[in-house]
Short mmCIF file of C-alpha atoms in Angstrom, two decimals:
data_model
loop_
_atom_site.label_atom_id
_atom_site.label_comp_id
_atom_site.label_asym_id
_atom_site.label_seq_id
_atom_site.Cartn_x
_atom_site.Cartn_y
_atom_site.Cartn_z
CA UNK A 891 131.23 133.97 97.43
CA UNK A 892 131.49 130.87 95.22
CA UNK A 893 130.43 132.12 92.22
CA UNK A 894 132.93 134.75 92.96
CA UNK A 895 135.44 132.21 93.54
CA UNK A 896 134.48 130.06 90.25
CA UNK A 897 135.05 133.86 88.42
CA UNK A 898 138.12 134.44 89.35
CA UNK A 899 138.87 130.39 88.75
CA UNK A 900 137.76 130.69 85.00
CA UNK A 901 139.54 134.09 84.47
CA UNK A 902 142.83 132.58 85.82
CA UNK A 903 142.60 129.80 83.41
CA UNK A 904 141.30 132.12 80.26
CA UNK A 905 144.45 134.42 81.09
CA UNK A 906 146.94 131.44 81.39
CA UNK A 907 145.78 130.00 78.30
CA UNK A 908 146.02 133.50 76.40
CA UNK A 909 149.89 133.63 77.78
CA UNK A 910 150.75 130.21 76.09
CA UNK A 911 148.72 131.51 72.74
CA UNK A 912 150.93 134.59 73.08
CA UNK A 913 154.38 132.88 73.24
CA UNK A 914 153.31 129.93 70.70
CA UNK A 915 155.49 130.36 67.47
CA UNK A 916 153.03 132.18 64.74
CA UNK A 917 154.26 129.44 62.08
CA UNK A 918 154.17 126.74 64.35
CA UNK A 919 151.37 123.59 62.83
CA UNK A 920 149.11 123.24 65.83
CA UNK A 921 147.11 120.20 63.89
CA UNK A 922 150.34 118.24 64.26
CA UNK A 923 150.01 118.48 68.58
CA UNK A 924 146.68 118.14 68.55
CA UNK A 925 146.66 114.81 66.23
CA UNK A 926 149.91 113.73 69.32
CA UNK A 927 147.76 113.97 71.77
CA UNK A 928 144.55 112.93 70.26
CA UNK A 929 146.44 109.91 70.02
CA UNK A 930 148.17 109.40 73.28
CA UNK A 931 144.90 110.13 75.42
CA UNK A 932 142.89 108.03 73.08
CA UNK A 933 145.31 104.89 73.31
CA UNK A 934 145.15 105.83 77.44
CA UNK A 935 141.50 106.04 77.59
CA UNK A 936 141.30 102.39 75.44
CA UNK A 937 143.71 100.60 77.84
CA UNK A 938 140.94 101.96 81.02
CA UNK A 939 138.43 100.28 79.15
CA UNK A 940 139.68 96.97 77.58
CA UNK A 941 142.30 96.37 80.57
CA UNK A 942 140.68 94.55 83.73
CA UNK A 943 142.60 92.99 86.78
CA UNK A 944 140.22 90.25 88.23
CA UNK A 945 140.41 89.45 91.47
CA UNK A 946 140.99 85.79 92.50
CA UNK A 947 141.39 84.63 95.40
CA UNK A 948 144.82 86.27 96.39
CA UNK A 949 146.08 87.01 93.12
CA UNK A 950 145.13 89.47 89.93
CA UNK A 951 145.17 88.29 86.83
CA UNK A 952 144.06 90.08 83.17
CA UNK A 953 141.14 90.24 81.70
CA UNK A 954 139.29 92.07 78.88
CA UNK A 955 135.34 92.34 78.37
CA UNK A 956 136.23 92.36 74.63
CA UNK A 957 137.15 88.50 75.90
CA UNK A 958 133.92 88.35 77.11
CA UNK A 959 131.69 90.63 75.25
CA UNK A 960 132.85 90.44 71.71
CA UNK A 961 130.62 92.41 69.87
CA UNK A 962 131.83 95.25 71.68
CA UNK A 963 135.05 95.54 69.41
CA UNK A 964 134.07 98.74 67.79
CA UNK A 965 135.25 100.07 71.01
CA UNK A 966 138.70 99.49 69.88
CA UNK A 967 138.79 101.04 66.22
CA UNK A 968 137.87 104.34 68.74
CA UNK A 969 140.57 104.04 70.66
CA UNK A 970 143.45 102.10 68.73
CA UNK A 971 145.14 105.28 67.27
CA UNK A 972 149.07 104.07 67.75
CA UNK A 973 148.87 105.04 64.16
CA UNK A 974 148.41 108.60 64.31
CA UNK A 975 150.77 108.50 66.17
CA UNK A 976 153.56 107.20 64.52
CA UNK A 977 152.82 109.30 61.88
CA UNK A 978 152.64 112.43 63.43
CA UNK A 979 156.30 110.80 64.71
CA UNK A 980 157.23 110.47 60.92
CA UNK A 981 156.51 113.90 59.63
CA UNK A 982 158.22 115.68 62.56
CA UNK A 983 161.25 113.84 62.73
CA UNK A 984 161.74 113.90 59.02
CA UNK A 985 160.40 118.20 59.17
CA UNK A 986 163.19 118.59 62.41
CA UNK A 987 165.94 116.54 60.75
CA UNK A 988 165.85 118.69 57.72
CA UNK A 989 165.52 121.54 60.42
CA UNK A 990 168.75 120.70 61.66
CA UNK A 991 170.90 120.01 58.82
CA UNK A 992 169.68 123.59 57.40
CA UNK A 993 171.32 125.00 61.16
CA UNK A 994 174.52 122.53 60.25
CA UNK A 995 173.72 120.38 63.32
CA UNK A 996 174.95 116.95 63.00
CA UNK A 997 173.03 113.68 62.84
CA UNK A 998 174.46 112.52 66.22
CA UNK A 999 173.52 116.04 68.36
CA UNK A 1000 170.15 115.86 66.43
CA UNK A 1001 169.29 111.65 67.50
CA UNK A 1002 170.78 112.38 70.79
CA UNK A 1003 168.26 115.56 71.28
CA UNK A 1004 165.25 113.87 70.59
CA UNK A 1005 165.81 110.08 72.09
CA UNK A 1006 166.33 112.17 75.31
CA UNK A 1007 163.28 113.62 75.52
CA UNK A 1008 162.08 109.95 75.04
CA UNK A 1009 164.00 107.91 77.29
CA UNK A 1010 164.19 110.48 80.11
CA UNK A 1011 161.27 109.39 81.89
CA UNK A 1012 161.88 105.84 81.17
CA UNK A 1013 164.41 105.57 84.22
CA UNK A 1014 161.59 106.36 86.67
CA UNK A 1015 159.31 103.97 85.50
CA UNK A 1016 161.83 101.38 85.89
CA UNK A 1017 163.22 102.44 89.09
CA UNK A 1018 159.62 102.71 90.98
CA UNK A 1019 158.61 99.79 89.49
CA UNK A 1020 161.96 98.00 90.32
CA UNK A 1021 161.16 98.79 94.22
CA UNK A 1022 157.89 97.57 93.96
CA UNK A 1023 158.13 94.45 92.47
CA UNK A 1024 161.06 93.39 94.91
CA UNK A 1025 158.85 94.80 97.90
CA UNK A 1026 155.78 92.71 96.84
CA UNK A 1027 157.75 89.55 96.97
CA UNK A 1028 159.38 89.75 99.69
CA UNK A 1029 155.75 90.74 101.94
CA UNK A 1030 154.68 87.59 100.59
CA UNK A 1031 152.49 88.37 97.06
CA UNK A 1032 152.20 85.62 94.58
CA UNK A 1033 154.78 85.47 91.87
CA UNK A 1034 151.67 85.58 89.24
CA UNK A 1035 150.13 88.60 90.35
CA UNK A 1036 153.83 90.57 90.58
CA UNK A 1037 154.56 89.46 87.08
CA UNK A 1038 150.97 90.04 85.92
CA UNK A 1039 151.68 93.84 87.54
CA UNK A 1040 154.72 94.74 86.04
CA UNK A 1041 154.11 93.19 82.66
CA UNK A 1042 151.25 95.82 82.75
CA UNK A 1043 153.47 98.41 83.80
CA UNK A 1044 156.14 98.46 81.60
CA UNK A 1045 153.69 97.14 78.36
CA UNK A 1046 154.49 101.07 77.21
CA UNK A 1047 158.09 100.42 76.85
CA UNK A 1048 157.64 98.15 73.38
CA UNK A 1049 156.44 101.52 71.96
CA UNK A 1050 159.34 103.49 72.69
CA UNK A 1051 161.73 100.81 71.47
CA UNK A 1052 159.83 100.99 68.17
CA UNK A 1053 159.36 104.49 67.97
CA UNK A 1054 163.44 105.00 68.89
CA UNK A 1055 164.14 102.82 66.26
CA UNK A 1056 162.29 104.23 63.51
CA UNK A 1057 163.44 107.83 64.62
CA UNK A 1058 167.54 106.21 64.39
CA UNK A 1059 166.79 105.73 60.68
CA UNK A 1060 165.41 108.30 59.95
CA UNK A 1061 167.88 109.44 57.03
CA UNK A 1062 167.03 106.21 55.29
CA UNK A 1063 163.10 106.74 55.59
CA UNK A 1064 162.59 110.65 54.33
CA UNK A 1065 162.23 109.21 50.38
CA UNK A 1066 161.28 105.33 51.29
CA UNK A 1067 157.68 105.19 50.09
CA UNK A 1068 154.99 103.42 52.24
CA UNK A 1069 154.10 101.19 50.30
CA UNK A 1070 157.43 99.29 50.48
CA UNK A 1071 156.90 98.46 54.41
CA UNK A 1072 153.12 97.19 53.49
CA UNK A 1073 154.37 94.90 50.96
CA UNK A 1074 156.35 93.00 53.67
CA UNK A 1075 153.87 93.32 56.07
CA UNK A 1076 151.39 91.50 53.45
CA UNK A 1077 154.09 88.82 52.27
CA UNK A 1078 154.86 88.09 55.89
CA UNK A 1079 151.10 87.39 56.74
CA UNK A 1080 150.70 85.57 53.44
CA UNK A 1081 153.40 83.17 54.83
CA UNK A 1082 152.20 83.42 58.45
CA UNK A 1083 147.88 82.56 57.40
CA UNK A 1084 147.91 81.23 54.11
CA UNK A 1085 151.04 79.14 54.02
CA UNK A 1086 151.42 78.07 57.58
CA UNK A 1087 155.17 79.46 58.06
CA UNK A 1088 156.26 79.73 61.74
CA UNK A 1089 154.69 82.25 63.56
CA UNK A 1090 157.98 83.76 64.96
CA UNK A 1091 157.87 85.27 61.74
CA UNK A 1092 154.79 87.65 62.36
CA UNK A 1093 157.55 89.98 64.64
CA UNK A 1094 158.79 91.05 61.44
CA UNK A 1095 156.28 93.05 61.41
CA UNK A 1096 156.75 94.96 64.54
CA UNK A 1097 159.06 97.36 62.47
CA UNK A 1098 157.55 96.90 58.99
CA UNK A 1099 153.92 97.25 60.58
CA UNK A 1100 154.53 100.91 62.33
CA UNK A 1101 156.87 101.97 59.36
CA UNK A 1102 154.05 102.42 57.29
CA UNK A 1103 152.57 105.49 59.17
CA UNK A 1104 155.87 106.71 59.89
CA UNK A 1105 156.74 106.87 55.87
CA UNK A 1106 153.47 108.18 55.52
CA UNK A 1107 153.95 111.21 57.84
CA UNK A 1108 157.79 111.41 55.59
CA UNK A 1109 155.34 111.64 52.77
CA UNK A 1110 153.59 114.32 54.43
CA UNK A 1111 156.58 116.38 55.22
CA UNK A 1112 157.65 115.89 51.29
CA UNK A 1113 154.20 117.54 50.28
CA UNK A 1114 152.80 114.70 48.58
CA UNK A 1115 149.56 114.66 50.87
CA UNK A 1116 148.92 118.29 50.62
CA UNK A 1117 145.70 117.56 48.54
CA UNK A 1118 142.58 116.02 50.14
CA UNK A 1119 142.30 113.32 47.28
CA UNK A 1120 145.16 111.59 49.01
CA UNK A 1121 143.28 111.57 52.71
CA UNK A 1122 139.89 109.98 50.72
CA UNK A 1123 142.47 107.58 49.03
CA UNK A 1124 144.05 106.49 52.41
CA UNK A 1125 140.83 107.02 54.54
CA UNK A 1126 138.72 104.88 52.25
CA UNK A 1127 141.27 102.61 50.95
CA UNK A 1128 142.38 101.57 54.35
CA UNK A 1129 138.51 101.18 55.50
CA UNK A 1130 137.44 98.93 52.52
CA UNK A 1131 140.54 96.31 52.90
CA UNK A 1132 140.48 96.12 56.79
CA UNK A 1133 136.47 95.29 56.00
CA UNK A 1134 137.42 92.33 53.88
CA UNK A 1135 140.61 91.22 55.86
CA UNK A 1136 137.83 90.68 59.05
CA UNK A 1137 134.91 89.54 56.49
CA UNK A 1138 136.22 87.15 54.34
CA UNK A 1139 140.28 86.66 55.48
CA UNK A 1140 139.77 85.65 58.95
CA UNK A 1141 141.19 88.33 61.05
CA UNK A 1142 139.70 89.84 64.21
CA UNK A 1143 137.68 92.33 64.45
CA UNK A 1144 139.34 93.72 67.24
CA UNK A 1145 141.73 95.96 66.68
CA UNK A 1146 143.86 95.25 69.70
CA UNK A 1147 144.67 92.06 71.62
CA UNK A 1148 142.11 90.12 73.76
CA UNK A 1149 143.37 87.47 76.25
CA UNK A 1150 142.91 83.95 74.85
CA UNK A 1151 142.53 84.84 71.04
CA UNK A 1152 144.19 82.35 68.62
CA UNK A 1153 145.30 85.77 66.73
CA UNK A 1154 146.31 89.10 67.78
CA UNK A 1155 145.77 92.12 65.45
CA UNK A 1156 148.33 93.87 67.50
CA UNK A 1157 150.67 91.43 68.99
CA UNK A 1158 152.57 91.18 66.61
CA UNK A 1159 150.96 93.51 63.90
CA UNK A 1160 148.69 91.85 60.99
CA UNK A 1161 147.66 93.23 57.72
CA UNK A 1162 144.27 93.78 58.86
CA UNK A 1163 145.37 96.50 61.72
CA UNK A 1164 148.04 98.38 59.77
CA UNK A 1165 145.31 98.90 56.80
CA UNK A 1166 143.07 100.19 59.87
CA UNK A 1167 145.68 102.74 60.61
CA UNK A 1168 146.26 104.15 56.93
CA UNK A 1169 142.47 104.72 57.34
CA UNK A 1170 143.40 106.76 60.26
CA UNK A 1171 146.02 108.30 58.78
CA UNK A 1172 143.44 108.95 55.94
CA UNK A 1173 141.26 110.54 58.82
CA UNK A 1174 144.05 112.61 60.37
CA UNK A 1175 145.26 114.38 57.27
CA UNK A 1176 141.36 115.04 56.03
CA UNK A 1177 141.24 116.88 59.89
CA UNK A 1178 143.80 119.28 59.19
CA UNK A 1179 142.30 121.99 58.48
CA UNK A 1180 139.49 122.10 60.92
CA UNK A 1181 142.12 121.31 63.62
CA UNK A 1182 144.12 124.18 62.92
CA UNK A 1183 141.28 126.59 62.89
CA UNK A 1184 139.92 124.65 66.66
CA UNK A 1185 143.46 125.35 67.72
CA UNK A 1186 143.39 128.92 67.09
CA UNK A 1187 140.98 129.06 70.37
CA UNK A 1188 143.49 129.69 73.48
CA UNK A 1189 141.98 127.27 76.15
CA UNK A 1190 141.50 124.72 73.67
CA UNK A 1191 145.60 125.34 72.22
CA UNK A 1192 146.02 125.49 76.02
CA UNK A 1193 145.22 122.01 76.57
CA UNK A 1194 146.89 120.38 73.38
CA UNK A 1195 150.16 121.97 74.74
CA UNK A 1196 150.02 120.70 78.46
CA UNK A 1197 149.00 117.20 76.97
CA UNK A 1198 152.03 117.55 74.68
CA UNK A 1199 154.74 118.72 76.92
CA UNK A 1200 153.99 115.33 79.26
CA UNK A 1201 153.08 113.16 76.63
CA UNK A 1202 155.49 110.33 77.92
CA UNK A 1203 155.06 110.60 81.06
CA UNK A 1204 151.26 110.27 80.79
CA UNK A 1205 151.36 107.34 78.32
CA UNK A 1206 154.42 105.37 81.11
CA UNK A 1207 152.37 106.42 83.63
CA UNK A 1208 148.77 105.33 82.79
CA UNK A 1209 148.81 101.59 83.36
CA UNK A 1210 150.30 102.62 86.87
CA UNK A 1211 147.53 104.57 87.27
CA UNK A 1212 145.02 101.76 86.84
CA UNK A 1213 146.68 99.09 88.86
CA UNK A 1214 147.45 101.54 91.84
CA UNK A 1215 144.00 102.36 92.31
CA UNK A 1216 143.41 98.41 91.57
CA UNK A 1217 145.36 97.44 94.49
CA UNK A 1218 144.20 100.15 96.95
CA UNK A 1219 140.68 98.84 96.24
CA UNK A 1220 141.34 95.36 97.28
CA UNK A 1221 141.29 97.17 100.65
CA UNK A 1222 137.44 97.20 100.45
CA UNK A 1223 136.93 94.72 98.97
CA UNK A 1224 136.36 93.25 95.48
CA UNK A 1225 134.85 96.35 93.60
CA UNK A 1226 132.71 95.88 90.86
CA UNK A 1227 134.16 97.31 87.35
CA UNK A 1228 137.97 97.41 89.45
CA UNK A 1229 138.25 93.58 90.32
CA UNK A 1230 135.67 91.64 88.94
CA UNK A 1231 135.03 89.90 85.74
CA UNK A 1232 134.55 92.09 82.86
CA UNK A 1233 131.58 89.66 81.84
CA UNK A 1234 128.07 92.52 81.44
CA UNK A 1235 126.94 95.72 81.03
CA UNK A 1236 127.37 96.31 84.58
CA UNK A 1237 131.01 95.77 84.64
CA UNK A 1238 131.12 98.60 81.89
CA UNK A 1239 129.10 100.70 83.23
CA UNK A 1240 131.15 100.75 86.88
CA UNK A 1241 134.11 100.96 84.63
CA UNK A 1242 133.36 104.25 83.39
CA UNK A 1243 132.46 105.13 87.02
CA UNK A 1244 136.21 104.57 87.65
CA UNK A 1245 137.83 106.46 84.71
CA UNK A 1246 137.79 110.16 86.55
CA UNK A 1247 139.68 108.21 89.62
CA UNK A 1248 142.41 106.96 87.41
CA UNK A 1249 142.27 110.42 85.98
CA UNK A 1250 143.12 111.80 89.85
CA UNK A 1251 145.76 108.90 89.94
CA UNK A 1252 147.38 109.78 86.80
CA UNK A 1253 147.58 113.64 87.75
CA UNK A 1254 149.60 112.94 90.81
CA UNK A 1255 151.67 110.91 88.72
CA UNK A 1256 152.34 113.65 86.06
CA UNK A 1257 152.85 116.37 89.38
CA UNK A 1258 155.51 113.76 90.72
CA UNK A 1259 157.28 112.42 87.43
CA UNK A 1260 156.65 115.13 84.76
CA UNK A 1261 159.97 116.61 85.34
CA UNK A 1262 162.15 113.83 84.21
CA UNK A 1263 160.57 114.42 80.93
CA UNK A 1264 160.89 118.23 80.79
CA UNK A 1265 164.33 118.13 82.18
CA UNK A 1266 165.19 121.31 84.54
CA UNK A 1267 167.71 124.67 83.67
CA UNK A 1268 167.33 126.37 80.75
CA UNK A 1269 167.95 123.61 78.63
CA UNK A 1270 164.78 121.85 79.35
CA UNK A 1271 162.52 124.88 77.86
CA UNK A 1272 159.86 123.67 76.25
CA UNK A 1273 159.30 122.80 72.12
CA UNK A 1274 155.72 123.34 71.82
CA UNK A 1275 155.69 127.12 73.30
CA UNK A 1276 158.52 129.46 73.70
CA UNK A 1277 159.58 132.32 75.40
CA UNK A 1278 158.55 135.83 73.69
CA UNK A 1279 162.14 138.06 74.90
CA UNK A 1280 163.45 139.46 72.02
CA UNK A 1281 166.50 137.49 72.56
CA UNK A 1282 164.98 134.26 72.61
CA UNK A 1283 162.89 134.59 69.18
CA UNK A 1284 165.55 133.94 66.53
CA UNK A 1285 166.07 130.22 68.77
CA UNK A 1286 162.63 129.89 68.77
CA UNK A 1287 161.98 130.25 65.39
CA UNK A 1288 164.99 127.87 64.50
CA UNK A 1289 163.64 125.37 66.77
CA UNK A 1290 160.10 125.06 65.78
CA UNK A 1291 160.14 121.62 64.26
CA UNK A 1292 161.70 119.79 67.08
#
């Protein structure tokens, strides 16, 4: 009876996944949704890892066992993929913009189409989050631990702002070459580390630092990455100059920020960490291929879609995931790997113990908040697959590149 029951399970899924093949545009780029989600599942996975609330006393405060355990900062160049990211963001909005002034859609409908999509589920975030902070306080929780919460919480929302931002000026980016952004990004921490300016002025490169990918995926949609020369270049260019920023120039290793560090890679942006992501970038375009022909499996074009139609609200949602099963825990107890200091091998090892749990979490958090992100009515069908009636495939087709 259960084998006949794990049949029928696997059939169900084999036959949904050949229905979302089936109504997938033919042209469509499937390597561009896998590289999304690659990236927002690996950036989730690396904030399980790295991201510990220790217990003390009453109160939770961060930790990181790359504070503790440096030598385990290879962990983050695995998981530190913002940059594939943002240029997968470049090369669609530039592809969809173009899209839409072929279809005589104006700039305006075409901004306000796509910051939607992003924002939507940014107003529950805030609301839930809103509730809870006010309801912790006033049951008597320490200011420290309610800021150290929602800081956590809402950490996503910097990304967004970016990512809006760069997707507003869009028009001015399709020609702008990369290597514009990486010159201020490398005069900027010239002033910042070799000159002793003021530090303020490493936020500079907030936008110059993730314009680089994003140019580089406008460079992609121009066709000037089409050959696999230009993936080595990136791939081993990036590699060999984020090796001698960390050898010789000073900068972490780590690609992401570790509590108490006199310098973040990531907060705000160095050199050393936007040369690590034109290596990805080198990576990602060298991928292409192989991803497209992986994607022509249905289960495995299955799961890229799913991942892509909720990528927000997984990446808002993640960090909620982790501290709500972090503060149901404290009801047993301080749990080793949940609440404890991220200080051995032990602490990792309970740690990965705990990432199918925050999994669970996160999955009732996409079945409860996915629809603010997919919208409802016709008007919310989805961009990755599309409905096969006859009358539909002419829209379809038109709005591929979205």
């Amino acid at each position: 009876m259960r084998e006949l029951t794990l049949r029928s399970a696997r059939e169900g899924i084999r036959a949904g996944a050949a229905r979302v093949d089936a109504v997938t545009p033919a042209d469509r780029d499937r390597a561009v949704d896998a590289l999304r989600a690659f990236a927002i599942l690996s950036v989730v996975l690396g904030h399980w890892l790295v991201t510990a609330l220790v217990a003390d006393g009453g109160s939770l405060h961060t930790g990181s066992p790359l504070q503790h355990m440096p030598w385990l900062a290879p962990i983050s160049w695995a998981f530190q993929t913002l940059a594939v990211f943002f240029l997968v963001g470049g090369h669609v909005a530039t592809r969809s913009l173009a899209t839409a002034r072929a279809r005589g859609a104006t700039f305006g409908v075409w901004l306000t189409a796509r910051l939607s999509r992003l924002f939507r589920p940014v107003a529950a975030v805030l609301t839930l989050w809103t509730v809870a902070a006010a309801g912790l306080l006033l049951t008597g929780a320490e200011f420290g631990t309610v800021r150290t919460l929602v800081k956590l919480a809402l950490s996503p929302l910097w990304f967004l702002v970016v990512f809006a931002a760069l997707t507003a000026v869009t028009p001015l980016l399709t020609r702008l070459s990369p290597l514009w952004p990486l010159a201020v990004v490398l005069h900027v921490d010239l002033i910042r580390f070799g000159l002793g300016g003021p530090s303020w002025l490493g936020w500079v490169n907030v936008a110059a630092g993730w314009l680089v990918p994003f140019t580089v995926g406008a460079a992609w949609t121009r066709g000037e990455l089409e050959r696999r020369r230009a993936g080595w270049i990136l791939l081993t260019g990036g590699a060999a100059a984020t090796a001698a920023l960390v050898a010789w120039a000073g900068y972490p290793a780590s690609m992401v920020g570790v509590p108490g560090a006199a310098v973040s890679n990531l907060n705000p942006p160095t050199l050393a960490v936007v040369t690590f992501g034109l290596a990805q970038c080198g990576l990602a375009l060298l991928l292409r291929d192989r991803l497209r022909g992986a994607m022509r499996r249905p289960p495995a074009w299955a799961a890229v879609a799913l991942v892509n139609l909720s990528a927000m609200t997984i990446f808002l949602w993640h960090q909620t995931a982790l501290m709500a099963t972090t503060a149901t825990g404290l009801l047993a107890g301080h749990l080793p790997g949940l609440h404890t200091v991220p200080d051995g091998l032990g602490w990792v090892a309970f740690r990965l113990a705990w990432l199918p749990v925050f999994a669970a979490v996160l999955a009732v958090c996409w079945t409860a908040f996915r629809g603010y992100e997919q919208g409802s009515g016709r008007g919310a069908r989805t961009r990755v697959v599309r409905s096969s009636r006859p009358s539909e495939r002419g829209t379809a087709r038109e709005k591929r590149h979205v």
